[in-house]
PDB file of C-alpha atoms and ligand atoms in Angstrom:
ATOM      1  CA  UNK A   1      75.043 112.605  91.626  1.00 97.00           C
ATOM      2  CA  UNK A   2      77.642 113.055  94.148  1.00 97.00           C
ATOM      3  CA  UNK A   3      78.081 116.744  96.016  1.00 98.00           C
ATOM      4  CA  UNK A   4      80.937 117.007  98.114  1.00 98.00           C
ATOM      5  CA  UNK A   5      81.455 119.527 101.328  1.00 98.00           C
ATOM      6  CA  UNK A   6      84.809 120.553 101.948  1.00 97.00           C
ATOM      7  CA  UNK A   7      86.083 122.910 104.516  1.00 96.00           C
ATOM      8  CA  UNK A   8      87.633 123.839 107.974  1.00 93.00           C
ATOM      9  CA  UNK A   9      86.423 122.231 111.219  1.00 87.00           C
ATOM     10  CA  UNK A  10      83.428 124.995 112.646  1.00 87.00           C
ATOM     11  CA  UNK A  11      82.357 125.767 109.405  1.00 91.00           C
ATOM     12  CA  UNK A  12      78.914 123.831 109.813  1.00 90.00           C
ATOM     13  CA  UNK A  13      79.795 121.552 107.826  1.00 93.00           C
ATOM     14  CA  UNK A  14      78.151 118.134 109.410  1.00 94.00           C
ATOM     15  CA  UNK A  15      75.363 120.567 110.227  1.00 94.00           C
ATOM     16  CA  UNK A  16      74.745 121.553 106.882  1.00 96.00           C
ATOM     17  CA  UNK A  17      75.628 118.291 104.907  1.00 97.00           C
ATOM     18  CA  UNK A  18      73.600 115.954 107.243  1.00 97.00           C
ATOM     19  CA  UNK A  19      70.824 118.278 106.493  1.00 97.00           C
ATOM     20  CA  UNK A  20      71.677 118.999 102.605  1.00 97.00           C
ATOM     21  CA  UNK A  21      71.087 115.399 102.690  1.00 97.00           C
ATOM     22  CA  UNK A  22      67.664 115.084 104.490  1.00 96.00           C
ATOM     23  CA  UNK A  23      66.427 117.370 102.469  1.00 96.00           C
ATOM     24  CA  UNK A  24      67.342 115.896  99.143  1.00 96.00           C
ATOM     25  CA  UNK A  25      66.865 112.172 100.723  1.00 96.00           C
ATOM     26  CA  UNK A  26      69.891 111.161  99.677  1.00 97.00           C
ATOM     27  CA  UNK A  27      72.738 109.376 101.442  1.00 96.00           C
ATOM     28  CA  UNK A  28      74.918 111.436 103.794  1.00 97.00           C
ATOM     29  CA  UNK A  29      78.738 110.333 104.239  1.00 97.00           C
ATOM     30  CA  UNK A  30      81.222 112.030 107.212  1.00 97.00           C
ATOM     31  CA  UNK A  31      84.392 111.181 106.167  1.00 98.00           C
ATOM     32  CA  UNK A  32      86.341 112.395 109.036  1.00 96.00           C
ATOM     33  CA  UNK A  33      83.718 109.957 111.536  1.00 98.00           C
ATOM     34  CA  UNK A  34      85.936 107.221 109.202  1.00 98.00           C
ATOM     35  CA  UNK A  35      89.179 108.710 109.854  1.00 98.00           C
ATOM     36  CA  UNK A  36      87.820 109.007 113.867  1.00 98.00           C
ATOM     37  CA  UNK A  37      87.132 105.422 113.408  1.00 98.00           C
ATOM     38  CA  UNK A  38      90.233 103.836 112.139  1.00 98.00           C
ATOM     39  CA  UNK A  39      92.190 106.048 115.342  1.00 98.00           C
ATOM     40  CA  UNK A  40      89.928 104.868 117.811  1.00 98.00           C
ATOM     41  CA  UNK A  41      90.659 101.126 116.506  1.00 98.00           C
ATOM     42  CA  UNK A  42      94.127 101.725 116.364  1.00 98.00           C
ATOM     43  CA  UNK A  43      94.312 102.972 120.302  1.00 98.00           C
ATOM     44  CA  UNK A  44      91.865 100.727 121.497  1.00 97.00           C
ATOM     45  CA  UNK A  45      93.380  97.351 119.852  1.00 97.00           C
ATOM     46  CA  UNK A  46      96.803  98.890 120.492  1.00 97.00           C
ATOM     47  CA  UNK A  47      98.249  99.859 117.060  1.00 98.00           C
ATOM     48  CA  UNK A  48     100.727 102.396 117.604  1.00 98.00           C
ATOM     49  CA  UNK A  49     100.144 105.572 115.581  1.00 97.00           C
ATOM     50  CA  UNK A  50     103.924 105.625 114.470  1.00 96.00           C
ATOM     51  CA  UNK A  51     103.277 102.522 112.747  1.00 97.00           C
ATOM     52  CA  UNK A  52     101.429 103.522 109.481  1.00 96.00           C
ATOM     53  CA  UNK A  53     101.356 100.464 107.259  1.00 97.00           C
ATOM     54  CA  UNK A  54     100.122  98.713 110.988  1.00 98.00           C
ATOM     55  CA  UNK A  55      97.494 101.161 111.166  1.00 98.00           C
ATOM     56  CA  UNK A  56      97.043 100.944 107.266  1.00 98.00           C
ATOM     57  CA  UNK A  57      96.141  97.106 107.501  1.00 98.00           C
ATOM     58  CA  UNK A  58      93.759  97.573 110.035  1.00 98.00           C
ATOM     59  CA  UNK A  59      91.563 100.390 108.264  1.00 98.00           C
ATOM     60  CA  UNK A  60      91.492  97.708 105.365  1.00 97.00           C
ATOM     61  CA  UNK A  61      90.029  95.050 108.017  1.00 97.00           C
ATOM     62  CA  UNK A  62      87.723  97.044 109.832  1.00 97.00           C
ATOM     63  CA  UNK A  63      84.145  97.131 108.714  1.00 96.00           C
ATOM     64  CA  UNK A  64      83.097 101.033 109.406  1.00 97.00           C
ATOM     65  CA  UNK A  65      79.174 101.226 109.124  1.00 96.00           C
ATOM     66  CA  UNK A  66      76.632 104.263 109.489  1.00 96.00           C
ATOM     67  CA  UNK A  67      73.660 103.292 110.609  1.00 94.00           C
ATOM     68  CA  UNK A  68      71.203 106.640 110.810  1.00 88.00           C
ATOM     69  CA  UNK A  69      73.146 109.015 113.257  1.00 90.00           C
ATOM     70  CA  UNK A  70      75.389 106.537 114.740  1.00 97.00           C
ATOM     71  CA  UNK A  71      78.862 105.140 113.252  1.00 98.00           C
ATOM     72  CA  UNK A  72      79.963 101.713 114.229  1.00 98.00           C
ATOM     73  CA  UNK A  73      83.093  99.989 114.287  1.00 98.00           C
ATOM     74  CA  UNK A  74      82.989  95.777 113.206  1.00 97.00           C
ATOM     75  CA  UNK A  75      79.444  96.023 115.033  1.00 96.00           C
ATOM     76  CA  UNK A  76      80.327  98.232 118.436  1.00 97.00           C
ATOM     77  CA  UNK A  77      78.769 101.734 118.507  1.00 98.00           C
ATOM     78  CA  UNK A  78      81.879 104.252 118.593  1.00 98.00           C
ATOM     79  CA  UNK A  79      79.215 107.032 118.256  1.00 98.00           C
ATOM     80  CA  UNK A  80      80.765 109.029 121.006  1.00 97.00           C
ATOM     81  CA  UNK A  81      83.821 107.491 121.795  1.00 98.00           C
ATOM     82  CA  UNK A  82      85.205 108.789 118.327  1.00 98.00           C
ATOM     83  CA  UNK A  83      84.741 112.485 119.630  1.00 95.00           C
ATOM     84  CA  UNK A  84      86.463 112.526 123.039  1.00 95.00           C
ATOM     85  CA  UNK A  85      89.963 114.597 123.040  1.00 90.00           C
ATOM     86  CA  UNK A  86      91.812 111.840 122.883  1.00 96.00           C
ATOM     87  CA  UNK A  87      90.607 110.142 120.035  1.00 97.00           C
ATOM     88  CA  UNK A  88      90.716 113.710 118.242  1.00 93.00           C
ATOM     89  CA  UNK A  89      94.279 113.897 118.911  1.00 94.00           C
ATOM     90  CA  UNK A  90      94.919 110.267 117.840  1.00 97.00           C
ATOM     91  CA  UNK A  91      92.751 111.060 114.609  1.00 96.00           C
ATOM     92  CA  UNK A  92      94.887 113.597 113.452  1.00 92.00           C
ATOM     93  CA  UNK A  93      98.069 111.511 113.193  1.00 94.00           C
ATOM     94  CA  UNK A  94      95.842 108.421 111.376  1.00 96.00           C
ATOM     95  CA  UNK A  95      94.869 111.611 109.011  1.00 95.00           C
ATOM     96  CA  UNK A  96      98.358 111.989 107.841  1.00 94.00           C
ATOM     97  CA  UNK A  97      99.489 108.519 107.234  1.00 96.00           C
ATOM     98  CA  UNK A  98      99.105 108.701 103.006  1.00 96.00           C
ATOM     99  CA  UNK A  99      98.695 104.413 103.519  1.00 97.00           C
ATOM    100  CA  UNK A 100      95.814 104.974 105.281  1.00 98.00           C
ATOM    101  CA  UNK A 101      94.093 107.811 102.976  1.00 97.00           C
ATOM    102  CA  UNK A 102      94.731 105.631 100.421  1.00 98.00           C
ATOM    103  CA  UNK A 103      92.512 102.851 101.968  1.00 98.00           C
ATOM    104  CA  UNK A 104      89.599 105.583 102.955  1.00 98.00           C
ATOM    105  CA  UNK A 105      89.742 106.804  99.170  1.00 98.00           C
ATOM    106  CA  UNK A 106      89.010 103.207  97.825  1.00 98.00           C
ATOM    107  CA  UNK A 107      86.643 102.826 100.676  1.00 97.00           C
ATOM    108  CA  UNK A 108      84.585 106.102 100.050  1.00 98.00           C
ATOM    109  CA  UNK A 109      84.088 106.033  96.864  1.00 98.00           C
ATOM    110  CA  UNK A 110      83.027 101.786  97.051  1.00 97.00           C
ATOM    111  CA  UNK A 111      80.433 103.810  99.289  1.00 96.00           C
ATOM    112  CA  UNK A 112      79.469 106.483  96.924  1.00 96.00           C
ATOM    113  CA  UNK A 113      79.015 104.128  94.032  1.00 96.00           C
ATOM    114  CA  UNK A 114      75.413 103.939  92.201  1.00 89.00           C
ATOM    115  CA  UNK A 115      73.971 106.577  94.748  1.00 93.00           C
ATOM    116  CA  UNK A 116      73.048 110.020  95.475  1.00 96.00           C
ATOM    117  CA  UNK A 117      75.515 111.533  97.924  1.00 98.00           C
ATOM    118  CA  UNK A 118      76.581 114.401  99.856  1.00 98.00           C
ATOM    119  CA  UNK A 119      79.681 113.575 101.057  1.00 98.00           C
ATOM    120  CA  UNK A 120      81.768 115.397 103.906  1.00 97.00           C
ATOM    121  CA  UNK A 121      85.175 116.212 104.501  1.00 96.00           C
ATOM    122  CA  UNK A 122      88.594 117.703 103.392  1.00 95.00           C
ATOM    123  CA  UNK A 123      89.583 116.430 100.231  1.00 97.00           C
ATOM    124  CA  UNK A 124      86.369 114.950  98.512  1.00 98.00           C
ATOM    125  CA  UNK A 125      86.504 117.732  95.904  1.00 98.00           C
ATOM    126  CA  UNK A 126      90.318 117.681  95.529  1.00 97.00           C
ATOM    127  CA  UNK A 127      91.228 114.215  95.784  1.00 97.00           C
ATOM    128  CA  UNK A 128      88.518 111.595  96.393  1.00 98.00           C
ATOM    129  CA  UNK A 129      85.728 112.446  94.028  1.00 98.00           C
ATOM    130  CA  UNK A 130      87.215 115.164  91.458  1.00 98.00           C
ATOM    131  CA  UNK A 131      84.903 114.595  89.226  1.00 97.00           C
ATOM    132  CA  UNK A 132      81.896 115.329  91.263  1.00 97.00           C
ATOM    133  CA  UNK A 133      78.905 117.068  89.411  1.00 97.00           C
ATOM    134  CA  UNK A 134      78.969 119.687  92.383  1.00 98.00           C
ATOM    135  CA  UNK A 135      82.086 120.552  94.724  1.00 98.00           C
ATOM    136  CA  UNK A 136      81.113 123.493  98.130  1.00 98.00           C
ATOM    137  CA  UNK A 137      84.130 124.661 100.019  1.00 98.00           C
ATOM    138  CA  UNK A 138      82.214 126.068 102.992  1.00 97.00           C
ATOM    139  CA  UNK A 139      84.109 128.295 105.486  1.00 95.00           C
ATOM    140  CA  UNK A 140      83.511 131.344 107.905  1.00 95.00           C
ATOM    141  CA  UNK A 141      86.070 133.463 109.190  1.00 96.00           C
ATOM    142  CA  UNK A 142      88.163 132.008 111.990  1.00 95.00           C
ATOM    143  CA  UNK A 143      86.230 134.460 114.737  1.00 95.00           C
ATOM    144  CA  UNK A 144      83.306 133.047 113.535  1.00 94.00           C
ATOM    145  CA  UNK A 145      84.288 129.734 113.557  1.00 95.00           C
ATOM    146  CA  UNK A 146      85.536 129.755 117.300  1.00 96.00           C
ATOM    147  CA  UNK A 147      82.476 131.506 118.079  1.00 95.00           C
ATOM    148  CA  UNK A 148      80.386 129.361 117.454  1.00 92.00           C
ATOM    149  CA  UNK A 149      82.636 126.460 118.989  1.00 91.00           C
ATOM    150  CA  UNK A 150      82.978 128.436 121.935  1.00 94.00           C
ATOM    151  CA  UNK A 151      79.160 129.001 121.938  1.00 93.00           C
ATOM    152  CA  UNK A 152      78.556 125.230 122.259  1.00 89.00           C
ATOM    153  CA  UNK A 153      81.104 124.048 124.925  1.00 90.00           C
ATOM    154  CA  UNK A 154      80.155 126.456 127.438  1.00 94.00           C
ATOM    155  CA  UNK A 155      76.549 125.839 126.631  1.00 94.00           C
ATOM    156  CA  UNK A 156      77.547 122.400 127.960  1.00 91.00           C
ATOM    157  CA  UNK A 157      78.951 123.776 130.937  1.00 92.00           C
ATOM    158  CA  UNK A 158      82.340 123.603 129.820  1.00 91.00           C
ATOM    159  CA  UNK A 159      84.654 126.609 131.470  1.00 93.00           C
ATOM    160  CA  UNK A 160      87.211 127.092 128.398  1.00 94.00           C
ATOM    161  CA  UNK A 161      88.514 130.158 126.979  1.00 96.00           C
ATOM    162  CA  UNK A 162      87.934 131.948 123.370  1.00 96.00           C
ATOM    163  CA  UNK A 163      91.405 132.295 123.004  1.00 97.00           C
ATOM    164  CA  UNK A 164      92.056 128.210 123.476  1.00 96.00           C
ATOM    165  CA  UNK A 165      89.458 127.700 121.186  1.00 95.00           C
ATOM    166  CA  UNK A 166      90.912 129.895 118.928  1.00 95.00           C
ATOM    167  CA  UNK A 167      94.648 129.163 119.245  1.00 95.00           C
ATOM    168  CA  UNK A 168      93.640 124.720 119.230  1.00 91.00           C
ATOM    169  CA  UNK A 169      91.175 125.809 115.730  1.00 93.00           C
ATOM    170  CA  UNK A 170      94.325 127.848 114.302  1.00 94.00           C
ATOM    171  CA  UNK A 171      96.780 124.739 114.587  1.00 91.00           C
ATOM    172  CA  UNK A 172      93.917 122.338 113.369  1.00 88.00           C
ATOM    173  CA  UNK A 173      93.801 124.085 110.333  1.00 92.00           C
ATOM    174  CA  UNK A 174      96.800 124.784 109.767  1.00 92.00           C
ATOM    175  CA  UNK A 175      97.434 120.799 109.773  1.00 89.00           C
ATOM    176  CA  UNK A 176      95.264 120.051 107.873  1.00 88.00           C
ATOM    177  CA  UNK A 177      96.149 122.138 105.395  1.00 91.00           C
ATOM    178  CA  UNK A 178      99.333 120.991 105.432  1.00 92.00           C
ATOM    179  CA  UNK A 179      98.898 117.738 105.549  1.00 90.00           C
ATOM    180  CA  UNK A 180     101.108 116.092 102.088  1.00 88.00           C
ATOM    181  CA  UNK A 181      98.293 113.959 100.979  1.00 90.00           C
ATOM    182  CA  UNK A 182      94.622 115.147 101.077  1.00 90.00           C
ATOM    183  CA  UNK A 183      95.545 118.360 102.699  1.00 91.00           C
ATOM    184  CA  UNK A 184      92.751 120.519 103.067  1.00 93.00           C
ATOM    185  CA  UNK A 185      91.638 122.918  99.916  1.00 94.00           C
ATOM    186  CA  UNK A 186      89.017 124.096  97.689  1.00 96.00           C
ATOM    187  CA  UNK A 187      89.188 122.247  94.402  1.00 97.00           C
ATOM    188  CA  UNK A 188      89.690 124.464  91.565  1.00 97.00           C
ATOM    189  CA  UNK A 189      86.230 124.199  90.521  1.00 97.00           C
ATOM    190  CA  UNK A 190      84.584 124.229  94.304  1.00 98.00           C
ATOM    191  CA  UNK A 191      81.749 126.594  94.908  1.00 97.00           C
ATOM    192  CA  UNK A 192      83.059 128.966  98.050  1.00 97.00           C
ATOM    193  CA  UNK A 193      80.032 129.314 100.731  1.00 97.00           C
ATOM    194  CA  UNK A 194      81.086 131.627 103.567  1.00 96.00           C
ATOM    195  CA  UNK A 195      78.783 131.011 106.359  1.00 94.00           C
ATOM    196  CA  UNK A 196      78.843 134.302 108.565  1.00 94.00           C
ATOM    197  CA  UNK A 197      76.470 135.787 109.679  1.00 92.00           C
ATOM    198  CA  UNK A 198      74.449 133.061 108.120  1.00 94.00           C
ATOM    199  CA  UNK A 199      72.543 130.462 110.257  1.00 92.00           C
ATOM    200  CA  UNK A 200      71.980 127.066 109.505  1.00 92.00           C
ATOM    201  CA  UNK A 201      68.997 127.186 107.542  1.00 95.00           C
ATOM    202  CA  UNK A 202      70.216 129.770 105.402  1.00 96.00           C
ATOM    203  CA  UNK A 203      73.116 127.852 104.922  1.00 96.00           C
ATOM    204  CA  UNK A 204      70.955 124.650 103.919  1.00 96.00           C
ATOM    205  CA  UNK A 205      68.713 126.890 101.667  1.00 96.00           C
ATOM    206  CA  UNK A 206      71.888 128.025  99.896  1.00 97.00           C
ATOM    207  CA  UNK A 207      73.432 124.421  99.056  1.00 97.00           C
ATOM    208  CA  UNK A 208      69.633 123.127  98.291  1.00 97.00           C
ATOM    209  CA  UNK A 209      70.130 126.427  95.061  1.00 97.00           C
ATOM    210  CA  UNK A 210      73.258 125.473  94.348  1.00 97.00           C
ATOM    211  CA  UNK A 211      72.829 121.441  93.939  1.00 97.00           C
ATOM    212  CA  UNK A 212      69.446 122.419  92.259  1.00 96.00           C
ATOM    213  CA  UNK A 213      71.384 124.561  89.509  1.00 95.00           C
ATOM    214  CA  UNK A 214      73.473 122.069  88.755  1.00 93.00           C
ATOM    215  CA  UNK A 215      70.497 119.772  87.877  1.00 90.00           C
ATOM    216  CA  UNK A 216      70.135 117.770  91.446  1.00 90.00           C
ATOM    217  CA  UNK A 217      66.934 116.693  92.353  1.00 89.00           C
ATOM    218  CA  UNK A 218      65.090 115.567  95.636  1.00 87.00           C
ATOM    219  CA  UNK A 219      64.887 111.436  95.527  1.00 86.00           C
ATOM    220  CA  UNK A 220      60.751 111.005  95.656  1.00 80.00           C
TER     221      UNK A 220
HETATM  222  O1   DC B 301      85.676 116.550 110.319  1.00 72.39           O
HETATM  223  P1   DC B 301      86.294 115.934 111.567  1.00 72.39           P
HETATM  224  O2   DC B 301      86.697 116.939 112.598  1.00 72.39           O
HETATM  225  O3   DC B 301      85.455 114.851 112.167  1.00 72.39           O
HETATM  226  O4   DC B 301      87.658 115.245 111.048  1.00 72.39           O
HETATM  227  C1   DC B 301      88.483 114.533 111.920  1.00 72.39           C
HETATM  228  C2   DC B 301      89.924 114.611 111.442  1.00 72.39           C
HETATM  229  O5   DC B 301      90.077 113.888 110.224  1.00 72.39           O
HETATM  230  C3   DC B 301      90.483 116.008 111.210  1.00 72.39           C
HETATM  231  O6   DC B 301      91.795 116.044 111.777  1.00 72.39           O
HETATM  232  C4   DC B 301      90.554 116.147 109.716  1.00 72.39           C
HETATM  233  C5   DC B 301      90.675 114.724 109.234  1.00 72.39           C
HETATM  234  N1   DC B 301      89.988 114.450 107.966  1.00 72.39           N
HETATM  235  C6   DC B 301      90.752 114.291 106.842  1.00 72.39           C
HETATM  236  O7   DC B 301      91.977 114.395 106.920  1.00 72.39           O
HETATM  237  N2   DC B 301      90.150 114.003 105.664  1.00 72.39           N
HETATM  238  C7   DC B 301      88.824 113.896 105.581  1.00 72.39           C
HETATM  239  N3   DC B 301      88.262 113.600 104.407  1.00 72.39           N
HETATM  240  C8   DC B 301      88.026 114.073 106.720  1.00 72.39           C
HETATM  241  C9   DC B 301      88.641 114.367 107.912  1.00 72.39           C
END
């Protein structure tokens, strides 16, 4: 069975599908970790961005792997390296070359083949997997959203404002909505979860019902 997670960035998203997935024991895919990936490559072999079918042919050679919590890149452990600024910026350009999606569709769903999966993203209901048994488009309002972002970076000492957070969410969004290919939306048939004022094990408990209505089960 696959169930994919949709939604904008702060909606809990990793949170909730890591744990969706513990919880079932099934396998747990973050698509945008693969998208972090392929930018990271692409700056630190020196790719340019502006190229896309450059950047395109090295997605297709590089061999992304998960192994537990940590994502590695033809054997080298990019766990954190795909999550600085730079690489976030960087990301967001690989994001909208439609050469590149194409290679992380065929990827993803070589990945999702013959198993149970919760898979994580933008597009996995629209695009990737449309024919998933269960589609969530999980969101909170934007306040929420940069509250909770906000929340976490000065919790790690990190002097930023609300508003920044706020304004740098806003245009994130509103890329990735806009993107041409894979742009962010719920699939016509997505489940909507709005997360305020929920926490996260709420939120789990919620997408355990819904993948358990749709006849999921736990892997024994
Ligand atoms: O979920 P994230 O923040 O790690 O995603 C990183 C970037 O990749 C973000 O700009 C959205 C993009 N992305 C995408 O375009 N399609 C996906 N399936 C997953 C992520």
């Amino acid at each position: 069975m696959i169930v994919t997670l949709d939604g904008p960035a702060g909606a809990g998203k990793s949170t909730a599908a890591k744990a969706l997935a513990r919880r079932l024991g099934w396998r747990y895919l973050d698509t945008g970790a693969m998208y972090r990936a392929v930018a990271w490559a692409a700056l630190h072999r020196g790719v340019s961005l502006e190229d896309q079918p450059a950047v395109a042919d090295l997605a297709d050679t590089l061999e992304i792997r998960f192994d537990a919590d940590r994502v590695l890149v033809d054997g080298h452990d990019v766990t954190q390296a795909i999550r600085t600024q730079d690489v976030t910026a960087a990301t967001r350009r690989v994001a909208d070359a439609a050469a590149v999606r194409d290679v992380m569709v065929k990827q993803q769903r070589r990945i999702a083949a013959d198993c149970h999966i919760v898979t994580e993203g933008r597009d996995q209901g629209t695009v990737v997997f449309p024919s998933a048994e269960l589609k969530i488009f999980l969101t909170a309002s934007a306040a929420e959203r940069a509250r909770r972002r906000h929340r976490e970076r000065t919790a790690c000492g990190d002097q930023v404002s609300f508003a920044t957070i706020l304004a740098s969410q806003q245009a994130r969004d509103d890329a990735d909505a806009a993107r041409p290919v894979g742009a962010m939306r719920a699939a016509d048939d997505a489940m909507l979860v709005a997360t305020d004022g929920m926490n996260e094990q709420a939120v789990v408990e919620k997408l355990v019902s819904l993948v358990i209505s749709c006849g999921g089960q736990a892997c024994p």
